[in-house]
Amino acid sequence: MNIMRNMLCLPSAALLLAAFVGTASGADAVRTVKGTINGAVESMTAQEVKLKRSDGREETVAVNAIRAIKYDGEPARLEAVRKAAAAGRYDDCLKTLGELDQEQIDRAEIQADLLYYRALATAKLALAGAGNLRDAGKVVRSFTDKHADNYHWLAATELLGDLFLAVGAHEPAFKEYDKLEQAPWDDYRLRAAIAKGGVLKAQKKYDEAAAAYDRVLQLTKDNPGKDEEAQEAIAAQALTATLGKVECLAEAGKPEEAVRLVEGVIAAASPEDSALNARAYNALGAALKKAGRAKEALLAYLHVEVLYSAQSQAHAEALRNLAELWSAANQPQRAAQALQTLQDRYGAK
Amino acid sequence: MRRVSKPLWAVLAWTAAVVCVGIPGAEAGEPVEQFLEGLRRRGWFDTALDYVEWARTSPLVGDEDKRGLDYQAAVTLVEGAKLQTDPQKRLAQLDQAREKFAAFVAAQPNHPAAAAAGLQLGNVLVERGKTFAEKAGRPSAGPDKESLLTQARELFGQAQQVFAEAEKKFQAEFDAKRNSSADKDPEQAQERREARLDLIQAQLFAAQTLSETAHTHPADSAPFKEHLQQAADKYGQIYEKYRRLLAGLYARMWQGRCYQELGNAKQALAYYQDLLAQPDDPQEFRTLKAKTLRLALQCWLEGEEPKLEEAGRRGEEWLRQARGDEDRTPEGLAIRWHLASAYERRASDSGVEPRQRKRLLADALKHTQFVAKYTGDNQKAAVQMAARLRNVEADISPTTLAEARDRGKLALDEYEGVLRRIAAASGTAEEAELPALREQADDARRRALDDFQLSLALRDDDTSQDDVNQVRYFLCYLFYRGGWYYDAAVLGQFVAQRYPESSAARSSAALAVAAWVQAYNEAPADQRQVETAQLVALAGQIAQKWPGDAEAEKAWMILADMALRSGDLPAAAEHLAHIAPQSPQRSLADLKAGQALWGAYLYAMRQPSESRPPNEKTQAWLTNAQTLLERGVAAAREKLAAGGEVDYTLAAAELSLAQLHLAASRFEQAVEVLERPGNGPLALAAAKHPVAQQGNLALEAHKAALQAYVAVQALDKAEATMAALDQLAAASGEGAAALTRIYVSLGRELQQQVTRLKEAGNAEALDRVLKSFEVFLDKVAGRAEGNTFSSLNWVAETYLGLGSGLEGGQNSSPQAGRYLEKAAKTFQTLRDRIAKEPAFAPQPDAAVSVTLRLARCERLLGAHPQALELLVSVLKSRPAMLDAQFTAAETLQAAGKKDPANYLKAIQGDRLAKKKDGATVNIIWGWRKLIAAVQGKSEFRETFYDAYHHLAESLLEYGLTGPAGEKSKNLQAARAVIEQLARTDPALAEGPWSARYDALLKRIQQAQGQAPTGLKSMLQASTTAAGKP
């Protein structure tokens, strides 16, 4: 079907290309939460992208509203890289990137994009256990050092913070999240605050972490967002903060309370919000495990396995727990399968 | 060149069809010929032969059809022989057919099918010849190959003669009829048509036999070409003569095939193209065209200059226009197979673009997998080709959800096809292939799983949510089939709960229900709470979202069955209450729920009053049980009247209804239900209906009947029922021991009934029960002859039951005393009789058990010393007999009312005796030693709780009635006993004994002058004091 459509489209695409000869970057497409804006990207910083529309109007788009930018003249398969990254198929992402002939690419924004996706995929796989965290850190650092004016910079900074956190470097992680907190948007600041709560949690300062999450929740209540998009973004951060709090409660010996809270998060979240649900079900599994409800914990982790396995880090965590719980449930074959998947997909032992 | 199969039998098939279509005003009634043709077309030859036998005597079959049955049986044998893979068996079957044809022709020379039967005799020769030729073609033929081929040629030669003579004969008949005035006479016109049909058949068979003869020679040899050319010429003549008939067109097709085999594809295709240009109707033309296209595709694929694109185009066109299951017929499968070959060969062309190559391979795989699913000539090759294509195609991963999903669906189809083959393979020749088939199924399932998972990973912003959920459903199904029930349940429940409007929601819900049930069944019996809770939630959700949905009802029924199995009867009734009133399951649900509530009521009534649920609750169970049982039974009886079959559920429900009537003292109604012709439990037992043999239905029916008959004073029937119970006990293999148990249980039931009536203040019913039983028991006891140990034991037990029921813990009723005395007297009679005639006892320990029962009577009558003497007489020879020790301690405790010192004896033991070593021991242990003897033994758990309760009770009573100075100490000791047990055995607070202990503790607390806070409060206080969280 796609092949047919593409073939049918060939003559008209050729005509369009001819019409735009001479405007080197006239067919950039900025995909935002509200839709796509076509034009030529003229400049960008870590916080905004300026572009000239085809009718000559200039437009500035805030980075927190951007989902992705498709650049004119980029390799056709770069779009496949973006899709793979969005779907959590980081292996595919790296494989496709490896097949691209980067020497043929002149445009700086495209080169930055390639580096960013390489950094993202490498980091995400390393966080899930498939790769070296420090090597991944180097790739991400090379992006943040070279492209401080790129629209991916804040996301890369957060990623770097996550990598620091994963190797136990709490202070550097804090510093990276600080940079994220300097962003001018509420949802990014909340993200940074939540990430910092994660650092406290990793330091086993559960009460302080819970208090940090409570502050985030209070902020989201006080400032629920001006428009629909902002409200959605802030509501999502509120759910994430609640999850952080849930994890603290479970660790602090209040698993039943944690279970009640996380069930509320799951009920409120969109079922297709893969990142949030994967984390929520893992949190639910952990709390149930703490409460001695092993079979229900197993079912919680199974949600991640059968529904949200694209979230590599969460998936790896779920698999580790499933291996343990299947074993406890006297299902050694399923336990072995979970470990095998962990090994095959994330190289973890 | 590939040998094209020659379906000689097919000639008969189409001629039969032409005959059927062509005879106007065919006889009405059973369409024997058409039906048999349909069975044969489906390969159901055994069924066809069975049908022939049935038709011989059926009044629905006309005489004319009956006369043709031998012919039909023979045709069926010939066609069935074609599918027989063992050549020896095939030959035997053909011999059988030949005999039947010969017999038919001899017996019915004037039958319209006689001519065809003559031809069939030739056909049998051809089939036999083909069998020899096939044997010659096998590697095992070795040096016999030539002689086998010679035999084949000889048979073909004989057949040739048969057909030549037939052709001559039919030609003469046809000529004669052609010259008659057939145009004016419809009957003669019909005869002429049939003569021409016979003639054409003979000619076609003759041509076909020439072709078969050709194939007994090496390809490209002179005799091969010579015979094939003769066959082609013969077909050509037939076509020229009958080109306007379907037969002529078939002749053309076979003529083309001869040229194809002679290597003249161009000539063959010219003929095929003509045929393919024929119209599509009637259906017979479509069949012809499909067969022709199959041959044409071979030509396009096999020629020196293959026309692969043409083959692909024509094949796809045919598939697009295929009707019904045409694409699964042998022709349809062959067309797909050729298409797949064409695509694969085109994909191997170096000039093909990568994208086109991918599409071609995907299409080739699609068609190959389809062919691989169905039994047929190309199935094995298709399986191999599919495996090859998958390896190639693995390099070209799908790029969209739809591509991955479609590939997954193909793998899923393959998986199901293999599963069907596995299911059908058992007990057949294919059984040896089971390991390979299972491997293939696993492989297909794994591929399907991978592809569906990939398709979910390939979703993007444009993907519809419904598509995503459809894929989730497929995954759920595969999880389920693979035995991953929790995974299936999680996924199915997710789709059903989060996307109830999606098209996959209902089916996902159904799968989730099935998965939870499986998970429940696999979980250990004491670890099923999660599965039960999930099923309850899911069933509730299904019922709410899709009211009246069969899946929800199924879930409720399953839950109810689970609850019934685990003994949670009220929960079962609760689940069943969800079944909608208009549901076809409602009456079954009523029956089950009614029984569940009745069971719950009986269980509750067996508990001591302080352990029972509140009276309102048990009365509601009773009322609802009656309503549900009456409604369910009425509906089931209606179905029965409409021709249904009585089943165990109905019979058991009728029994419950009868028992319920008994409990409510509606004895006449109980009798009516029990005796109800057709489905009354007693009637079923009397008729030895198989349903009455299940469980203990017959036994329980007789027990209920005995009670009912006694109550309505149908004493003869009551005696007959006792005799029937005797027989049932004898049949059980346990004889008198079983009968004794039955009578003891009957006595207990009667005791419970009396207690209930007494508690309910239903004096009239109580009086009726008592009087009627007294009359009957006296009659039985007073019989001069015929009494056995069992019958007298029953009399004694029943009097004991009646007396105990009336006594209610206080020997206050003179009537109770009278019954207990009668019981004691009868037990004493039994003791005396056994002492006099040891053989009177059905088993060696009968005297001991009778003595214990007598001691119980004496205790209830207040004759404690006599009771104790009896017990000590038993304990002297059996010191560790728990029943006797328990009754002895109970008796001492009861004697405490007269002398409080007996409470101490009940606790500490009594009756010192010297052992052989000079040491002294108590013959009666008392509660403490008894507790020590049963503690920690699960089989004596109930005895343990009961003895512990008695211990605390004895301490309390001694505190209250014993020396005043020791009151406080004894009350505290009583309390400590309960406290200690509750602390060390947490199950006490939740278990069935909690109410009794709670009541006793409250009595102790009140005696101590404290607030009666009871068991739970005491436990809370003690855990807090212990500093537990």
Short mmCIF file of C-alpha atoms in Angstrom, two decimals, chain B residues 432-782:
data_model
loop_
_atom_site.label_atom_id
_atom_site.label_comp_id
_atom_site.label_asym_id
_atom_site.label_seq_id
_atom_site.Cartn_x
_atom_site.Cartn_y
_atom_site.Cartn_z
CA ALA B 432 4.63 -40.48 13.43
CA GLU B 433 4.93 -36.90 12.24
CA LEU B 434 3.69 -35.46 15.52
CA PRO B 435 7.10 -34.40 16.85
CA ALA B 436 7.86 -32.58 13.61
CA LEU B 437 4.42 -31.02 13.58
CA ARG B 438 4.81 -29.81 17.15
CA GLU B 439 8.12 -28.29 16.24
CA GLN B 440 6.51 -26.59 13.29
CA ALA B 441 3.71 -25.28 15.50
CA ASP B 442 6.21 -23.88 18.01
CA ASP B 443 8.15 -22.23 15.23
CA ALA B 444 5.02 -20.67 13.71
CA ARG B 445 3.85 -19.46 17.11
CA ARG B 446 7.21 -17.90 17.87
CA ARG B 447 7.26 -16.12 14.51
CA ALA B 448 3.73 -14.86 15.01
CA LEU B 449 4.66 -13.56 18.47
CA ASP B 450 7.76 -11.82 17.12
CA ASP B 451 5.85 -10.19 14.29
CA PHE B 452 2.99 -8.97 16.44
CA GLN B 453 5.41 -7.57 18.98
CA LEU B 454 7.33 -5.91 16.18
CA SER B 455 4.14 -4.47 14.74
CA LEU B 456 3.40 -2.77 18.10
CA ALA B 457 6.90 -1.33 18.14
CA LEU B 458 6.31 0.05 14.64
CA ARG B 459 3.22 2.04 15.53
CA ASP B 460 3.41 5.78 14.91
CA ASP B 461 1.23 8.85 15.27
CA ASP B 462 -0.88 7.76 12.30
CA THR B 463 -1.63 4.31 13.67
CA SER B 464 -5.22 3.85 14.78
CA GLN B 465 -5.81 2.72 18.34
CA ASP B 466 -8.10 -0.01 17.07
CA ASP B 467 -5.28 -1.47 14.98
CA VAL B 468 -3.03 -1.50 18.02
CA ASN B 469 -5.65 -3.28 20.08
CA GLN B 470 -6.30 -5.82 17.37
CA VAL B 471 -2.62 -6.74 17.47
CA ARG B 472 -2.78 -6.91 21.25
CA TYR B 473 -5.66 -9.34 20.91
CA PHE B 474 -3.62 -11.58 18.61
CA LEU B 475 -0.77 -11.51 21.09
CA CYS B 476 -3.16 -12.31 23.89
CA TYR B 477 -4.43 -15.29 21.93
CA LEU B 478 -0.91 -16.57 21.32
CA PHE B 479 -0.01 -16.16 24.98
CA TYR B 480 -3.10 -18.15 25.87
CA ARG B 481 -2.44 -20.94 23.39
CA GLY B 482 1.15 -21.13 24.61
CA GLY B 483 0.00 -21.62 28.19
CA TRP B 484 1.17 -18.17 29.32
CA TYR B 485 -2.07 -17.54 31.12
CA TYR B 486 -1.03 -14.62 33.29
CA ASP B 487 0.37 -12.78 30.27
CA ALA B 488 -2.82 -13.46 28.33
CA ALA B 489 -4.96 -12.39 31.26
CA VAL B 490 -3.04 -9.15 31.76
CA LEU B 491 -3.18 -8.19 28.11
CA GLY B 492 -6.77 -9.28 27.49
CA GLN B 493 -7.98 -7.52 30.61
CA PHE B 494 -6.07 -4.38 29.67
CA VAL B 495 -7.77 -4.13 26.26
CA ALA B 496 -11.19 -4.96 27.70
CA GLN B 497 -10.92 -2.47 30.56
CA ARG B 498 -9.05 0.41 28.97
CA TYR B 499 -10.60 0.23 25.50
CA PRO B 500 -14.07 -1.22 26.00
CA GLU B 501 -15.28 0.41 22.77
CA SER B 502 -12.60 -1.14 20.60
CA SER B 503 -13.50 -3.93 18.23
CA ALA B 504 -11.08 -6.24 20.04
CA ALA B 505 -12.54 -5.58 23.49
CA ARG B 506 -15.10 -8.38 23.74
CA SER B 507 -12.90 -11.07 22.36
CA SER B 508 -10.05 -9.88 24.57
CA ALA B 509 -12.35 -10.03 27.58
CA ALA B 510 -13.35 -13.58 26.67
CA LEU B 511 -9.72 -14.61 26.40
CA ALA B 512 -8.92 -12.94 29.69
CA VAL B 513 -11.72 -14.89 31.38
CA ALA B 514 -10.44 -18.14 29.90
CA ALA B 515 -6.88 -17.27 30.91
CA TRP B 516 -7.83 -16.48 34.50
CA VAL B 517 -9.72 -19.74 34.73
CA GLN B 518 -6.68 -21.64 33.53
CA ALA B 519 -4.42 -19.72 35.90
CA TYR B 520 -6.85 -20.52 38.72
CA ASN B 521 -6.81 -24.21 37.85
CA GLU B 522 -3.04 -24.29 37.73
CA ALA B 523 -2.53 -22.43 41.00
CA PRO B 524 -2.25 -24.44 44.23
CA ALA B 525 -5.65 -24.69 45.94
CA ASP B 526 -4.65 -22.38 48.79
CA GLN B 527 -3.18 -19.70 46.50
CA ARG B 528 -6.08 -18.76 44.26
CA GLN B 529 -7.27 -15.54 45.84
CA VAL B 530 -5.71 -13.28 43.21
CA GLU B 531 -7.18 -15.25 40.31
CA THR B 532 -10.60 -15.31 41.95
CA ALA B 533 -10.53 -11.58 42.66
CA GLN B 534 -9.46 -10.79 39.10
CA LEU B 535 -12.21 -12.98 37.65
CA VAL B 536 -14.81 -11.34 39.87
CA ALA B 537 -13.64 -7.90 38.77
CA LEU B 538 -13.55 -8.89 35.11
CA ALA B 539 -16.94 -10.59 35.16
CA GLY B 540 -18.42 -7.54 36.85
CA GLN B 541 -16.90 -5.28 34.25
CA ILE B 542 -18.11 -7.42 31.34
CA ALA B 543 -21.61 -7.59 32.79
CA GLN B 544 -21.67 -3.84 33.28
CA LYS B 545 -20.29 -3.00 29.87
CA TRP B 546 -22.13 -5.64 27.88
CA PRO B 547 -25.22 -6.63 29.90
CA GLY B 548 -26.39 -10.15 29.17
CA ASP B 549 -23.17 -10.93 27.34
CA ALA B 550 -22.48 -14.64 27.18
CA GLU B 551 -18.91 -14.09 28.32
CA ALA B 552 -19.99 -12.37 31.53
CA GLU B 553 -22.46 -15.15 32.25
CA LYS B 554 -19.81 -17.72 31.53
CA ALA B 555 -17.51 -15.95 33.96
CA TRP B 556 -20.18 -15.88 36.69
CA MET B 557 -20.95 -19.54 36.18
CA ILE B 558 -17.25 -20.37 36.35
CA LEU B 559 -16.83 -18.31 39.50
CA ALA B 560 -19.81 -20.03 41.05
CA ASP B 561 -18.38 -23.43 40.23
CA MET B 562 -15.06 -22.37 41.75
CA ALA B 563 -16.80 -21.20 44.90
CA LEU B 564 -18.79 -24.44 45.04
CA ARG B 565 -15.63 -26.47 44.71
CA SER B 566 -13.94 -24.54 47.48
CA GLY B 567 -17.02 -24.89 49.70
CA ASP B 568 -17.90 -21.20 49.75
CA LEU B 569 -21.58 -21.81 49.12
CA PRO B 570 -22.94 -18.31 49.84
CA ALA B 571 -20.35 -16.82 47.45
CA ALA B 572 -21.44 -19.30 44.77
CA ALA B 573 -25.04 -18.19 45.14
CA GLU B 574 -23.94 -14.56 45.00
CA HIS B 575 -22.09 -15.11 41.70
CA LEU B 576 -25.04 -16.95 40.21
CA ALA B 577 -27.38 -14.11 41.11
CA HIS B 578 -25.67 -12.07 38.36
CA ILE B 579 -27.11 -14.24 35.60
CA ALA B 580 -29.84 -12.27 33.83
CA PRO B 581 -33.46 -13.50 34.23
CA GLN B 582 -33.90 -13.91 30.48
CA SER B 583 -30.65 -15.80 30.05
CA PRO B 584 -30.77 -19.41 28.85
CA GLN B 585 -28.37 -20.13 31.73
CA ARG B 586 -30.81 -18.80 34.30
CA SER B 587 -32.54 -22.06 35.13
CA LEU B 588 -29.21 -23.81 35.57
CA ALA B 589 -28.05 -20.91 37.70
CA ASP B 590 -31.23 -21.17 39.80
CA LEU B 591 -30.64 -24.86 40.38
CA LYS B 592 -27.02 -24.38 41.35
CA ALA B 593 -27.65 -21.30 43.48
CA GLY B 594 -30.61 -22.95 45.21
CA GLN B 595 -28.53 -25.96 46.08
CA ALA B 596 -25.65 -23.77 47.22
CA LEU B 597 -27.90 -21.82 49.59
CA TRP B 598 -29.55 -24.98 50.83
CA GLY B 599 -26.10 -26.45 51.47
CA ALA B 600 -25.02 -23.28 53.27
CA TYR B 601 -28.17 -23.43 55.43
CA LEU B 602 -27.61 -27.08 56.34
CA TYR B 603 -23.97 -26.41 57.19
CA ALA B 604 -24.92 -23.48 59.38
CA MET B 605 -27.58 -25.51 61.15
CA ARG B 606 -25.06 -28.21 61.98
CA GLN B 607 -22.97 -25.66 63.89
CA PRO B 608 -23.56 -24.95 67.59
CA SER B 609 -25.99 -22.07 67.89
CA GLU B 610 -23.29 -19.64 69.01
CA SER B 611 -21.19 -20.39 65.90
CA ARG B 612 -23.99 -19.91 63.41
CA PRO B 613 -24.48 -16.85 61.20
CA PRO B 614 -27.34 -14.63 62.39
CA ASN B 615 -30.77 -16.19 62.21
CA GLU B 616 -32.04 -13.64 59.66
CA LYS B 617 -29.24 -14.63 57.37
CA THR B 618 -29.83 -18.38 57.58
CA GLN B 619 -33.57 -17.90 57.17
CA ALA B 620 -32.93 -15.76 54.09
CA TRP B 621 -30.74 -18.55 52.70
CA LEU B 622 -33.53 -21.03 53.31
CA THR B 623 -36.21 -18.86 51.72
CA ASN B 624 -34.06 -18.00 48.73
CA ALA B 625 -32.98 -21.61 48.33
CA GLN B 626 -36.61 -22.65 48.08
CA THR B 627 -37.51 -19.89 45.62
CA LEU B 628 -34.52 -20.60 43.41
CA LEU B 629 -34.91 -24.36 43.50
CA GLU B 630 -38.62 -24.22 42.73
CA ARG B 631 -38.06 -21.79 39.86
CA GLY B 632 -35.10 -23.72 38.47
CA VAL B 633 -36.76 -27.07 38.81
CA ALA B 634 -39.95 -25.77 37.15
CA ALA B 635 -37.95 -24.50 34.17
CA ALA B 636 -35.95 -27.71 33.93
CA ARG B 637 -39.13 -29.79 34.11
CA GLU B 638 -40.55 -27.75 31.22
CA LYS B 639 -37.50 -28.52 29.15
CA LEU B 640 -37.87 -32.15 30.08
CA ALA B 641 -41.49 -32.18 29.00
CA ALA B 642 -40.41 -30.70 25.67
CA GLY B 643 -38.17 -33.68 25.04
CA GLY B 644 -35.04 -32.85 27.02
CA GLU B 645 -33.00 -35.35 28.97
CA VAL B 646 -32.84 -35.55 32.73
CA ASP B 647 -29.38 -34.78 34.02
CA TYR B 648 -27.58 -34.92 37.34
CA THR B 649 -27.99 -31.22 38.06
CA LEU B 650 -31.78 -31.48 37.84
CA ALA B 651 -31.95 -34.73 39.81
CA ALA B 652 -29.73 -33.30 42.54
CA ALA B 653 -31.82 -30.12 42.62
CA GLU B 654 -35.01 -32.18 42.97
CA LEU B 655 -33.41 -33.98 45.89
CA SER B 656 -32.44 -30.69 47.52
CA LEU B 657 -36.00 -29.47 47.04
CA ALA B 658 -37.33 -32.62 48.69
CA GLN B 659 -34.91 -32.21 51.60
CA LEU B 660 -35.96 -28.59 51.89
CA HIS B 661 -39.62 -29.62 52.08
CA LEU B 662 -38.69 -32.16 54.77
CA ALA B 663 -36.88 -29.50 56.77
CA ALA B 664 -39.97 -27.33 56.57
CA SER B 665 -42.19 -30.28 57.61
CA ARG B 666 -43.91 -30.31 54.22
CA PHE B 667 -43.69 -34.09 54.09
CA GLU B 668 -46.35 -34.72 51.46
CA GLN B 669 -44.61 -32.33 49.08
CA ALA B 670 -41.32 -34.03 49.78
CA VAL B 671 -42.84 -37.38 48.86
CA GLU B 672 -44.31 -35.89 45.70
CA VAL B 673 -40.95 -34.52 44.57
CA LEU B 674 -39.09 -37.70 45.40
CA GLU B 675 -41.55 -39.94 43.60
CA ARG B 676 -42.16 -37.62 40.64
CA PRO B 677 -42.21 -39.86 37.54
CA GLY B 678 -39.39 -39.23 35.12
CA ASN B 679 -37.14 -37.08 37.23
CA GLY B 680 -37.94 -37.64 40.91
CA PRO B 681 -34.73 -38.84 42.61
CA LEU B 682 -36.44 -41.91 44.08
CA ALA B 683 -38.11 -42.71 40.76
CA LEU B 684 -34.75 -42.40 39.01
CA ALA B 685 -33.10 -44.66 41.58
CA ALA B 686 -35.87 -47.23 41.25
CA ALA B 687 -35.49 -47.19 37.46
CA LYS B 688 -31.70 -47.55 37.87
CA HIS B 689 -31.30 -44.46 35.69
CA PRO B 690 -27.60 -43.70 35.04
CA VAL B 691 -28.05 -40.29 36.66
CA ALA B 692 -29.04 -42.00 39.93
CA GLN B 693 -25.77 -43.93 39.88
CA GLN B 694 -23.77 -40.70 40.12
CA GLY B 695 -22.46 -39.46 43.46
CA ASN B 696 -24.62 -40.55 46.38
CA LEU B 697 -27.88 -39.46 44.82
CA ALA B 698 -29.64 -42.82 45.25
CA LEU B 699 -28.57 -43.12 48.87
CA GLU B 700 -29.61 -39.60 49.80
CA ALA B 701 -32.90 -40.03 47.95
CA HIS B 702 -33.71 -43.11 50.03
CA LYS B 703 -32.71 -41.40 53.24
CA ALA B 704 -35.00 -38.50 52.46
CA ALA B 705 -37.72 -40.92 51.42
CA LEU B 706 -37.48 -42.84 54.68
CA GLN B 707 -37.94 -39.67 56.69
CA ALA B 708 -40.80 -38.53 54.48
CA TYR B 709 -42.62 -41.86 54.47
CA VAL B 710 -42.35 -42.18 58.24
CA ALA B 711 -43.66 -38.65 58.64
CA VAL B 712 -46.67 -39.27 56.41
CA GLN B 713 -47.16 -42.69 58.03
CA ALA B 714 -46.65 -44.57 54.79
CA LEU B 715 -45.10 -47.28 56.90
CA ASP B 716 -45.02 -50.00 54.27
CA LYS B 717 -43.16 -47.71 51.95
CA ALA B 718 -40.86 -46.77 54.81
CA GLU B 719 -40.06 -50.42 55.42
CA ALA B 720 -39.50 -50.98 51.71
CA THR B 721 -37.15 -48.00 51.72
CA MET B 722 -35.22 -49.53 54.60
CA ALA B 723 -34.86 -52.69 52.58
CA ALA B 724 -33.66 -50.64 49.60
CA LEU B 725 -31.10 -48.93 51.84
CA ASP B 726 -29.94 -52.38 52.92
CA GLN B 727 -29.36 -53.26 49.29
CA LEU B 728 -27.57 -50.00 48.55
CA ALA B 729 -25.28 -50.57 51.51
CA ALA B 730 -24.59 -54.12 50.36
CA ALA B 731 -23.85 -52.86 46.84
CA SER B 732 -21.36 -50.37 48.23
CA GLY B 733 -19.12 -53.27 49.17
CA GLU B 734 -18.98 -52.20 52.81
CA GLY B 735 -22.20 -53.95 53.79
CA ALA B 736 -23.44 -53.50 57.33
CA ALA B 737 -20.75 -51.00 58.27
CA ALA B 738 -22.03 -48.69 55.56
CA LEU B 739 -25.60 -49.23 56.67
CA THR B 740 -24.71 -48.41 60.26
CA ARG B 741 -23.15 -45.15 59.09
CA ILE B 742 -26.24 -44.36 57.06
CA TYR B 743 -28.55 -44.90 60.03
CA VAL B 744 -26.33 -42.92 62.36
CA SER B 745 -26.35 -40.01 59.94
CA LEU B 746 -30.12 -40.34 59.55
CA GLY B 747 -30.46 -40.20 63.32
CA ARG B 748 -28.33 -37.04 63.43
CA GLU B 749 -30.37 -35.39 60.70
CA LEU B 750 -33.53 -36.21 62.59
CA GLN B 751 -32.00 -34.80 65.74
CA GLN B 752 -31.18 -31.57 63.89
CA GLN B 753 -34.69 -31.38 62.51
CA VAL B 754 -36.19 -31.85 65.94
CA THR B 755 -33.87 -29.21 67.37
CA ARG B 756 -34.82 -26.76 64.62
CA LEU B 757 -38.52 -27.31 65.09
CA LYS B 758 -38.13 -26.96 68.83
CA GLU B 759 -36.12 -23.77 68.50
CA ALA B 760 -38.61 -22.38 66.02
CA GLY B 761 -41.46 -23.17 68.42
CA ASN B 762 -43.23 -25.17 65.73
CA ALA B 763 -45.02 -27.45 68.16
CA GLU B 764 -47.50 -28.87 65.66
CA ALA B 765 -44.84 -30.04 63.19
CA LEU B 766 -42.63 -31.27 66.00
CA ASP B 767 -45.43 -33.32 67.44
CA ARG B 768 -46.19 -34.83 64.06
CA VAL B 769 -42.56 -35.82 63.48
CA LEU B 770 -42.15 -37.32 66.90
CA LYS B 771 -45.39 -39.27 66.88
CA SER B 772 -44.97 -40.64 63.41
CA PHE B 773 -41.43 -41.77 64.14
CA GLU B 774 -42.43 -43.31 67.43
CA VAL B 775 -45.11 -45.38 65.76
CA PHE B 776 -42.74 -46.56 63.05
CA LEU B 777 -39.79 -47.23 65.32
CA ASP B 778 -41.93 -49.22 67.70
CA LYS B 779 -43.26 -51.19 64.79
CA VAL B 780 -39.75 -51.97 63.53
CA ALA B 781 -38.44 -52.79 66.99
CA GLY B 782 -41.43 -54.99 67.73
#
